[in-house]
C-alpha cells in the first residue's frame, strides 16, 4: 500500500505538471491571439419578461483558436486576468460590442441595451474611464445604453477609488448590473454603497427554483428587495417554460437563458431581434 501511495503521488504530480504545461502553452497562445485578433463576440438576447420583446444583448467573448476551435471564456478569462492580458482583451470587447450595436442601429434595429462583462482587473485601472469616455465621444450612450456587468468580487476588493471610478463612468451615462447576484455573501450592503442599477439573479438559483423551496424563496426575496430599492432584475439561465412562469408571476423584469436563445453570432442576433421587436 505504501508503494501504491507513492505511485499515486507521482500520478498527481504528473497531472499537475501537465496542467502547468498546458497553462504556460495557453498563456503563450493567448498573447498571439491578442496580436492576431482571434476573438469574436456572441450576443445573448435579454427579453422583457412582460412583452417578450428583445430589450438588450449580453456580449460574451469567445476565442477562435486556429486548432482548438471556439474556446469558451471559462477556459481563458482567468489566465487573462492573472497575466493582465484581460486589459487589451476587455478593451477590444467593449469597443467591438459598441461598434456592433451601432451597426445594428444603422441596419434598422431598435435602440438596444448592450451589456458587457467587466473584470475587476479592468476596474482597478484608470484606463477604463478613458476607454469609455472615448467610446462615448464616438457614439454617445443615448441610443445605446451601455451596461457594465460586474461581479461582487469587484466590489469586495474595491477601495474608495473604485467607487469614485464607478461614479465617474456612471456620469457618462453608463449603467451597472451586479452579476451572479446572490452567490456572494454581502451583496446587500454593496447595493447600498455602489451605484448599481440592476441585479442579475444567478443561474444556480433560477435553475432550481421549482424544485428547491429555499431557492424559490430566495429568488422571490431578491426580486422584491431589488424592486424596493428601485433596481431592475434580470434572471439568467432561464431554461424552461415553468421557470419563466415562476419568474413572470413574481414580476421579474428581464429574462435571459436558453429558453429564449443561446448566445448568437452577431447576424443571427440581428435576425432574432427583428423577429421579436417591440410593437
Ligand atoms: P456570465 O457573465 O455569468 O454569463 C452567462 C453565462 O451563462 C454564459 O456563458 C452563457 O452562455 C451561459 N448561459 C446563458 N444562458 C444559459 C442557460 O440557460 N443555461 C446555461 N447552462 N447556461 C447559460 P459563457 O459565454 O461561457 O461565459 C462564461 C463566463 O465568462 C461569463 O459568465 C463571464 O463571467 C465570463 N465572460 C464572458 N465574456 C466575457 C468578457 O468579455 N469579459 C469578461 N471579463 N468576462 C467574460
Ligand atoms: Ca454576465
Ligand atoms: Ca452571470
Ligand atoms: Ca456566472
XYZ file of C-alpha atoms and ligand atoms in Angstrom, residues 180 202-203 236, ligand 4:
5
model
C -24.220 36.389 -10.323
C -27.503 33.835 -10.615
C -28.360 30.838 -12.755
C -30.178 34.439 -16.053
Ca -21.615 33.029 -13.870
